[in-house]
Amino acid sequence: MKKILIQKDDIKARLWAKEAERLGLGELYPCPGSPMGLPFHFLKLILQDRKFSGVCFRYLNDYPSYLKSLVRLFTDFLTVVLAITFQKDVYWICHNVDKETNEFHPGLVALRRTVLKKVAQKIFVTDELLLQPAEKLLDVCVHRLRVITFGLESALDNNDSSKLSEIQAINNWVLNKKREDREARVGLWIGTLEEKKLVGLRKALELAQEAVAGDGSLYFVIVGPINAWLAKNAPQLLVQLQSCPNILFVGVALDVPASTWGELFDFIWKPLDDLSVSLTAFNSATARVPLFCEAGTFMGKYVEHYKIGYAVAFDKLSCTDVQQRLDCWSSEPCEHFLETHTWTRGARALFGS
């Protein structure tokens, strides 16, 4: 049975592992903790004489500290050397085709990406729509590229009991708004924050303020560990988000179960400008609510192609535009999308089945 060591023990790795085991494809060993621990997990399996066939790299983010980024460079190189020495396959799931989410030292990140482009037997992208951009930007032969997919939300719960009160507070706020305003449409923004996502957050604030001024019944719930980042990089925006009556600002990391999104939210707000597929697309499709992305971006093309949301031009978008699109929304394409994009398909791709 094929066994693969994979970087990062997150929900994606766990669900691919679960499906691989269920189908008898093989075993996937997600590595917990820092990605710099990957070579040590590799050696541990070797010393335990646990047979495995390959190692799979994923995210190649680095750190603000140059020294820490150098250590990450060394541990990635060490893992590659170990794989070559012990004759293990090297795979790379290229979640972000054009660039990593966090690149504090682009030269070091580019070097690590170049090494993986050279040594990886298979490079995975997260949708067919990314095959052509990957072939061009990574400068690799298309026969080395594969497609690995995510799937619908699982029952896995990553919230600890201390956060249940925040989840309940969100439920209460949304339900109260919908009782007070029969025309209320509530959107969810959820995630972490970098400079590239600020434009989407600013547009959400603009729409909420427009609604407060009397031109619409639009509300937003903003969820994610973004307080510190905003306080440092955009303090005025933080104050405006916290003070807007049409926004519930929850500045902590929460896994709001996608199974509840359809009961609470009318749309999901997820502007991204890089060449990557967001797991949020699968959660919004699970909830049968549209995903709003920015026109001219890959995710805008993605949601329009699969008909699971809308690509909107921020400079022309108003509350009325959002409400009109919601009035025209049909969730039927979500069913087909989730039938063709599954954790099972992802596991089969990873194990070459």
Short mmCIF file of C-alpha atoms in Angstrom, two decimals:
data_model
loop_
_atom_site.label_atom_id
_atom_site.label_comp_id
_atom_site.label_asym_id
_atom_site.label_seq_id
_atom_site.Cartn_x
_atom_site.Cartn_y
_atom_site.Cartn_z
CA MET A 1 0.00 0.00 0.00
CA LYS A 2 1.35 3.40 -1.01
CA LYS A 3 2.22 5.76 1.85
CA ILE A 4 3.00 9.47 1.53
CA LEU A 5 4.34 11.99 4.03
CA ILE A 6 2.60 15.35 3.53
CA GLN A 7 3.43 18.80 4.87
CA LYS A 8 0.92 20.39 7.27
CA ASP A 9 -1.75 18.71 9.34
CA ASP A 10 -4.75 20.82 8.32
CA ILE A 11 -8.32 20.02 7.32
CA LYS A 12 -7.34 19.51 3.68
CA ALA A 13 -4.63 16.95 4.45
CA ARG A 14 -6.86 15.17 6.96
CA LEU A 15 -9.76 14.84 4.54
CA TRP A 16 -7.54 13.60 1.71
CA ALA A 17 -6.08 11.11 4.21
CA LYS A 18 -9.53 10.02 5.33
CA GLU A 19 -10.66 9.35 1.76
CA ALA A 20 -7.44 7.56 0.83
CA GLU A 21 -7.88 5.22 3.78
CA ARG A 22 -11.59 4.66 3.04
CA LEU A 23 -10.87 3.77 -0.58
CA GLY A 24 -7.85 1.61 0.25
CA LEU A 25 -5.59 3.82 -1.87
CA GLY A 26 -2.90 4.17 0.75
CA GLU A 27 -1.94 6.14 3.83
CA LEU A 28 -1.26 9.85 4.06
CA TYR A 29 0.86 11.05 6.99
CA PRO A 30 0.13 14.75 7.69
CA CYS A 31 2.99 16.47 9.55
CA PRO A 32 1.84 18.48 12.58
CA GLY A 33 3.56 21.62 13.78
CA SER A 34 5.98 23.83 11.89
CA PRO A 35 6.75 23.01 8.23
CA MET A 36 10.41 23.19 9.25
CA GLY A 37 9.86 19.88 11.03
CA LEU A 38 9.29 18.02 7.74
CA PRO A 39 12.81 16.49 7.46
CA PHE A 40 12.60 15.30 11.06
CA HIS A 41 9.27 13.57 10.43
CA PHE A 42 10.92 12.04 7.36
CA LEU A 43 13.83 10.69 9.42
CA LYS A 44 11.48 9.46 12.15
CA LEU A 45 9.62 7.28 9.63
CA ILE A 46 12.93 5.98 8.29
CA LEU A 47 14.20 5.11 11.78
CA GLN A 48 10.90 3.42 12.65
CA ASP A 49 11.27 1.40 9.46
CA ARG A 50 7.83 2.56 8.34
CA LYS A 51 7.75 2.10 4.60
CA PHE A 52 6.61 5.11 2.59
CA SER A 53 6.97 6.03 -1.05
CA GLY A 54 7.15 9.81 -1.15
CA VAL A 55 6.99 13.22 0.47
CA CYS A 56 4.60 15.99 -0.53
CA PHE A 57 5.41 19.68 -0.15
CA ARG A 58 2.63 22.24 -0.02
CA TYR A 59 2.77 25.86 1.11
CA LEU A 60 6.13 27.62 0.72
CA ASN A 61 5.43 30.75 2.77
CA ASP A 62 8.34 32.33 4.61
CA TYR A 63 8.69 34.60 7.66
CA PRO A 64 9.43 38.25 8.49
CA SER A 65 12.69 37.09 10.11
CA TYR A 66 15.42 36.56 7.51
CA LEU A 67 17.16 34.05 9.79
CA LYS A 68 13.99 32.00 10.23
CA SER A 69 13.42 32.08 6.47
CA LEU A 70 16.96 30.79 5.94
CA VAL A 71 16.26 27.93 8.34
CA ARG A 72 13.11 27.13 6.34
CA LEU A 73 15.21 27.13 3.16
CA PHE A 74 17.66 24.71 4.79
CA THR A 75 14.96 22.32 6.09
CA ASP A 76 13.23 22.21 2.70
CA PHE A 77 16.55 21.49 0.96
CA LEU A 78 17.35 18.84 3.58
CA THR A 79 14.01 17.13 2.92
CA VAL A 80 14.75 17.06 -0.81
CA VAL A 81 18.24 15.62 -0.20
CA LEU A 82 16.78 12.95 2.10
CA ALA A 83 14.17 12.05 -0.51
CA ILE A 84 16.84 11.64 -3.18
CA THR A 85 19.12 9.69 -0.83
CA PHE A 86 16.41 7.26 0.25
CA GLN A 87 14.86 7.11 -3.24
CA LYS A 88 11.51 8.62 -2.31
CA ASP A 89 9.28 10.49 -4.74
CA VAL A 90 8.84 14.24 -4.31
CA TYR A 91 5.45 15.88 -4.93
CA TRP A 92 4.40 19.50 -4.69
CA ILE A 93 0.83 20.73 -4.25
CA CYS A 94 1.17 24.24 -5.66
CA HIS A 95 -1.75 25.90 -3.88
CA ASN A 96 -0.71 29.33 -5.19
CA VAL A 97 0.49 29.16 -8.78
CA ASP A 98 1.81 32.70 -9.17
CA LYS A 99 3.20 33.41 -5.69
CA GLU A 100 3.03 32.31 -2.10
CA THR A 101 0.55 34.03 0.20
CA ASN A 102 3.34 35.37 2.44
CA GLU A 103 6.61 36.31 0.73
CA PHE A 104 8.74 38.45 3.01
CA HIS A 105 11.97 37.47 1.23
CA PRO A 106 10.96 36.78 -2.40
CA GLY A 107 14.43 35.64 -3.44
CA LEU A 108 14.47 32.82 -0.89
CA VAL A 109 10.92 31.77 -1.79
CA ALA A 110 11.77 31.79 -5.50
CA LEU A 111 14.80 29.58 -4.85
CA ARG A 112 12.71 27.01 -2.98
CA ARG A 113 10.05 27.04 -5.71
CA THR A 114 12.75 26.56 -8.36
CA VAL A 115 14.18 23.54 -6.55
CA LEU A 116 10.75 21.90 -6.29
CA LYS A 117 10.03 22.63 -9.95
CA LYS A 118 13.22 20.75 -10.82
CA VAL A 119 12.89 17.72 -8.53
CA ALA A 120 9.14 17.08 -8.12
CA GLN A 121 7.88 14.09 -10.09
CA LYS A 122 4.37 15.53 -9.95
CA ILE A 123 3.18 19.09 -9.40
CA PHE A 124 -0.46 19.45 -8.41
CA VAL A 125 -2.69 22.46 -9.00
CA THR A 126 -6.13 22.81 -7.46
CA ASP A 127 -8.28 23.10 -10.59
CA GLU A 128 -8.21 22.45 -14.34
CA LEU A 129 -8.45 26.19 -14.91
CA LEU A 130 -4.99 26.52 -13.35
CA LEU A 131 -3.23 24.04 -15.65
CA GLN A 132 -2.48 26.53 -18.41
CA PRO A 133 -1.29 29.32 -16.07
CA ALA A 134 0.86 26.78 -14.18
CA GLU A 135 2.48 25.47 -17.35
CA LYS A 136 3.37 29.03 -18.34
CA LEU A 137 4.34 30.58 -15.00
CA LEU A 138 6.14 27.56 -13.55
CA ASP A 139 7.70 26.77 -16.93
CA VAL A 140 7.14 23.02 -16.59
CA CYS A 141 5.92 20.40 -19.05
CA VAL A 142 2.20 19.82 -18.83
CA HIS A 143 2.70 16.05 -18.37
CA ARG A 144 4.16 16.75 -14.91
CA LEU A 145 1.05 18.64 -13.84
CA ARG A 146 -1.93 17.04 -12.12
CA VAL A 147 -5.19 18.36 -10.68
CA ILE A 148 -6.03 17.79 -7.02
CA THR A 149 -9.36 19.00 -5.66
CA PHE A 150 -11.01 19.92 -2.40
CA GLY A 151 -14.57 18.95 -1.52
CA LEU A 152 -17.62 19.83 0.51
CA GLU A 153 -17.37 20.74 4.15
CA SER A 154 -16.83 17.88 6.57
CA ALA A 155 -18.17 17.53 10.07
CA LEU A 156 -14.66 18.08 11.44
CA ASP A 157 -14.87 20.77 14.13
CA ASN A 158 -11.80 22.86 14.91
CA ASN A 159 -13.40 25.14 17.50
CA ASP A 160 -12.61 24.70 21.16
CA SER A 161 -15.37 25.10 23.75
CA SER A 162 -14.21 28.61 24.67
CA LYS A 163 -15.25 29.85 21.22
CA LEU A 164 -18.81 28.54 21.29
CA SER A 165 -19.97 31.84 22.78
CA GLU A 166 -18.58 33.74 19.77
CA ILE A 167 -20.39 31.38 17.40
CA GLN A 168 -23.63 31.94 19.32
CA ALA A 169 -23.08 35.71 19.30
CA ILE A 170 -22.83 35.62 15.50
CA ASN A 171 -26.04 33.59 15.26
CA ASN A 172 -27.89 36.00 17.56
CA TRP A 173 -26.66 39.13 15.76
CA VAL A 174 -27.66 37.84 12.32
CA LEU A 175 -31.07 36.59 13.45
CA ASN A 176 -31.77 39.89 15.23
CA LYS A 177 -30.89 41.89 12.12
CA LYS A 178 -33.20 39.74 10.01
CA ARG A 179 -36.02 40.17 12.52
CA GLU A 180 -35.54 43.94 12.60
CA ASP A 181 -35.18 44.31 8.82
CA ARG A 182 -37.23 41.97 6.64
CA GLU A 183 -35.16 42.99 3.60
CA ALA A 184 -31.84 42.28 5.33
CA ARG A 185 -29.14 40.52 3.31
CA VAL A 186 -26.15 39.38 5.35
CA GLY A 187 -22.72 38.58 3.91
CA LEU A 188 -19.85 36.71 5.54
CA TRP A 189 -16.16 37.62 5.20
CA ILE A 190 -13.98 34.99 6.87
CA GLY A 191 -10.25 34.39 6.82
CA THR A 192 -6.88 35.92 7.53
CA LEU A 193 -5.50 39.15 6.16
CA GLU A 194 -2.67 40.38 3.99
CA GLU A 195 -2.27 43.57 2.00
CA LYS A 196 -3.85 42.00 -1.09
CA LYS A 197 -7.15 41.39 0.74
CA LEU A 198 -7.56 44.94 2.05
CA VAL A 199 -9.41 46.12 -1.05
CA GLY A 200 -12.17 43.57 -0.44
CA LEU A 201 -12.49 44.54 3.21
CA ARG A 202 -12.65 48.23 2.32
CA LYS A 203 -15.37 47.54 -0.26
CA ALA A 204 -17.39 45.59 2.31
CA LEU A 205 -17.17 48.60 4.64
CA GLU A 206 -18.20 50.94 1.82
CA LEU A 207 -21.29 48.84 1.04
CA ALA A 208 -22.23 48.61 4.72
CA GLN A 209 -21.89 52.38 5.13
CA GLU A 210 -23.99 52.89 2.01
CA ALA A 211 -26.69 50.72 3.58
CA VAL A 212 -26.51 52.69 6.85
CA ALA A 213 -27.07 55.88 4.85
CA GLY A 214 -30.37 54.41 3.71
CA ASP A 215 -29.58 52.91 0.33
CA GLY A 216 -30.08 49.21 1.00
CA SER A 217 -30.35 46.54 3.68
CA LEU A 218 -26.88 45.06 3.51
CA TYR A 219 -24.98 43.70 6.52
CA PHE A 220 -21.62 41.97 6.99
CA VAL A 221 -20.09 39.61 9.53
CA ILE A 222 -16.28 39.88 9.52
CA VAL A 223 -14.51 36.91 11.12
CA GLY A 224 -10.79 36.22 11.49
CA PRO A 225 -7.65 36.89 13.56
CA ILE A 226 -7.07 40.26 11.91
CA ASN A 227 -7.15 42.77 14.81
CA ALA A 228 -3.39 43.02 15.27
CA TRP A 229 -2.66 43.24 11.54
CA LEU A 230 -5.22 46.00 11.02
CA ALA A 231 -4.11 47.88 14.14
CA LYS A 232 -0.58 47.99 12.74
CA ASN A 233 -1.24 48.46 9.02
CA ALA A 234 -4.70 50.06 8.70
CA PRO A 235 -5.81 51.42 12.11
CA GLN A 236 -8.45 53.75 10.69
CA LEU A 237 -10.08 50.89 8.79
CA LEU A 238 -10.15 48.82 12.00
CA VAL A 239 -11.98 51.60 13.87
CA GLN A 240 -14.48 52.01 11.02
CA LEU A 241 -15.19 48.27 10.85
CA GLN A 242 -15.70 48.04 14.61
CA SER A 243 -17.99 51.07 14.75
CA CYS A 244 -20.21 50.46 11.71
CA PRO A 245 -23.69 49.36 12.90
CA ASN A 246 -24.17 47.15 9.83
CA ILE A 247 -21.01 45.15 10.56
CA LEU A 248 -20.38 42.57 13.25
CA PHE A 249 -16.60 42.50 13.66
CA VAL A 250 -15.32 39.28 15.26
CA GLY A 251 -11.56 39.61 15.35
CA VAL A 252 -10.69 36.05 16.36
CA ALA A 253 -10.08 32.81 14.48
CA LEU A 254 -13.32 30.84 14.28
CA ASP A 255 -14.46 27.92 12.17
CA VAL A 256 -18.03 28.96 11.44
CA PRO A 257 -19.50 25.61 10.26
CA ALA A 258 -20.40 25.83 6.57
CA SER A 259 -23.49 23.75 7.32
CA THR A 260 -24.86 26.84 9.10
CA TRP A 261 -23.90 29.38 6.44
CA GLY A 262 -27.07 28.85 4.43
CA GLU A 263 -29.24 29.43 7.51
CA LEU A 264 -27.50 32.68 8.47
CA PHE A 265 -25.90 34.24 5.42
CA ASP A 266 -27.19 35.26 2.01
CA PHE A 267 -23.78 35.50 0.35
CA ILE A 268 -20.07 35.05 0.99
CA TRP A 269 -17.61 37.86 0.31
CA LYS A 270 -14.16 36.57 -0.77
CA PRO A 271 -12.07 38.89 -2.95
CA LEU A 272 -8.69 37.32 -3.85
CA ASP A 273 -6.28 38.39 -6.55
CA ASP A 274 -3.86 35.47 -6.81
CA LEU A 275 -3.92 32.23 -8.81
CA SER A 276 -5.33 29.93 -6.16
CA VAL A 277 -8.59 28.20 -5.28
CA SER A 278 -10.10 29.09 -1.92
CA LEU A 279 -11.69 26.38 0.22
CA THR A 280 -14.37 28.99 0.89
CA ALA A 281 -15.74 28.26 -2.59
CA PHE A 282 -16.59 24.73 -1.49
CA ASN A 283 -18.10 25.88 1.78
CA SER A 284 -20.31 28.47 0.06
CA ALA A 285 -21.42 25.84 -2.48
CA THR A 286 -22.17 23.47 0.40
CA ALA A 287 -24.36 26.18 1.92
CA ARG A 288 -25.91 26.92 -1.52
CA VAL A 289 -25.16 30.63 -1.24
CA PRO A 290 -23.27 32.68 -3.86
CA LEU A 291 -19.61 33.60 -3.52
CA PHE A 292 -18.81 37.19 -4.51
CA CYS A 293 -15.33 37.70 -6.00
CA GLU A 294 -13.66 40.57 -7.80
CA ALA A 295 -13.97 40.73 -11.59
CA GLY A 296 -10.69 40.32 -13.46
CA THR A 297 -9.21 37.90 -10.91
CA PHE A 298 -8.79 34.15 -11.14
CA MET A 299 -11.42 33.50 -8.45
CA GLY A 300 -13.80 35.78 -10.35
CA LYS A 301 -13.29 33.60 -13.43
CA TYR A 302 -13.62 30.47 -11.28
CA VAL A 303 -17.01 31.29 -9.73
CA GLU A 304 -18.42 32.45 -13.06
CA HIS A 305 -17.14 29.32 -14.84
CA TYR A 306 -18.77 26.96 -12.34
CA LYS A 307 -21.75 29.29 -11.76
CA ILE A 308 -21.30 29.22 -7.98
CA GLY A 309 -21.18 32.97 -7.49
CA TYR A 310 -20.57 36.35 -9.08
CA ALA A 311 -17.56 38.27 -10.33
CA VAL A 312 -18.21 41.94 -9.58
CA ALA A 313 -16.41 45.16 -10.50
CA PHE A 314 -15.73 46.92 -7.20
CA ASP A 315 -15.61 50.41 -8.69
CA LYS A 316 -19.19 50.08 -9.96
CA LEU A 317 -20.77 47.92 -7.25
CA SER A 318 -23.57 49.26 -5.04
CA CYS A 319 -25.92 47.78 -2.44
CA THR A 320 -28.63 47.67 -5.09
CA ASP A 321 -26.36 45.68 -7.43
CA VAL A 322 -25.67 43.11 -4.71
CA GLN A 323 -29.35 42.76 -3.86
CA GLN A 324 -30.33 42.38 -7.53
CA ARG A 325 -27.81 39.58 -7.99
CA LEU A 326 -29.08 37.84 -4.87
CA ASP A 327 -32.64 38.07 -6.19
CA CYS A 328 -31.50 36.26 -9.37
CA TRP A 329 -29.41 33.61 -7.60
CA SER A 330 -29.97 29.94 -8.43
CA SER A 331 -28.16 27.35 -6.32
CA GLU A 332 -28.64 24.47 -8.79
CA PRO A 333 -25.07 24.61 -10.23
CA CYS A 334 -23.68 24.10 -6.71
CA GLU A 335 -24.90 20.50 -6.79
CA HIS A 336 -22.96 19.67 -9.95
CA PHE A 337 -19.90 21.53 -8.69
CA LEU A 338 -19.79 19.48 -5.48
CA GLU A 339 -20.39 16.23 -7.36
CA THR A 340 -17.38 16.84 -9.61
CA HIS A 341 -15.06 18.40 -7.00
CA THR A 342 -14.57 15.99 -4.11
CA TRP A 343 -12.02 14.91 -1.51
CA THR A 344 -12.26 11.46 -3.12
CA ARG A 345 -11.09 12.84 -6.45
CA GLY A 346 -8.29 14.69 -4.66
CA ALA A 347 -7.12 11.54 -2.85
CA ARG A 348 -7.18 9.53 -6.08
CA ALA A 349 -5.06 12.17 -7.81
CA LEU A 350 -2.50 12.21 -5.01
CA PHE A 351 -2.13 8.43 -5.00
CA GLY A 352 -2.18 8.14 -8.77
CA SER A 353 -5.38 6.12 -8.89
#
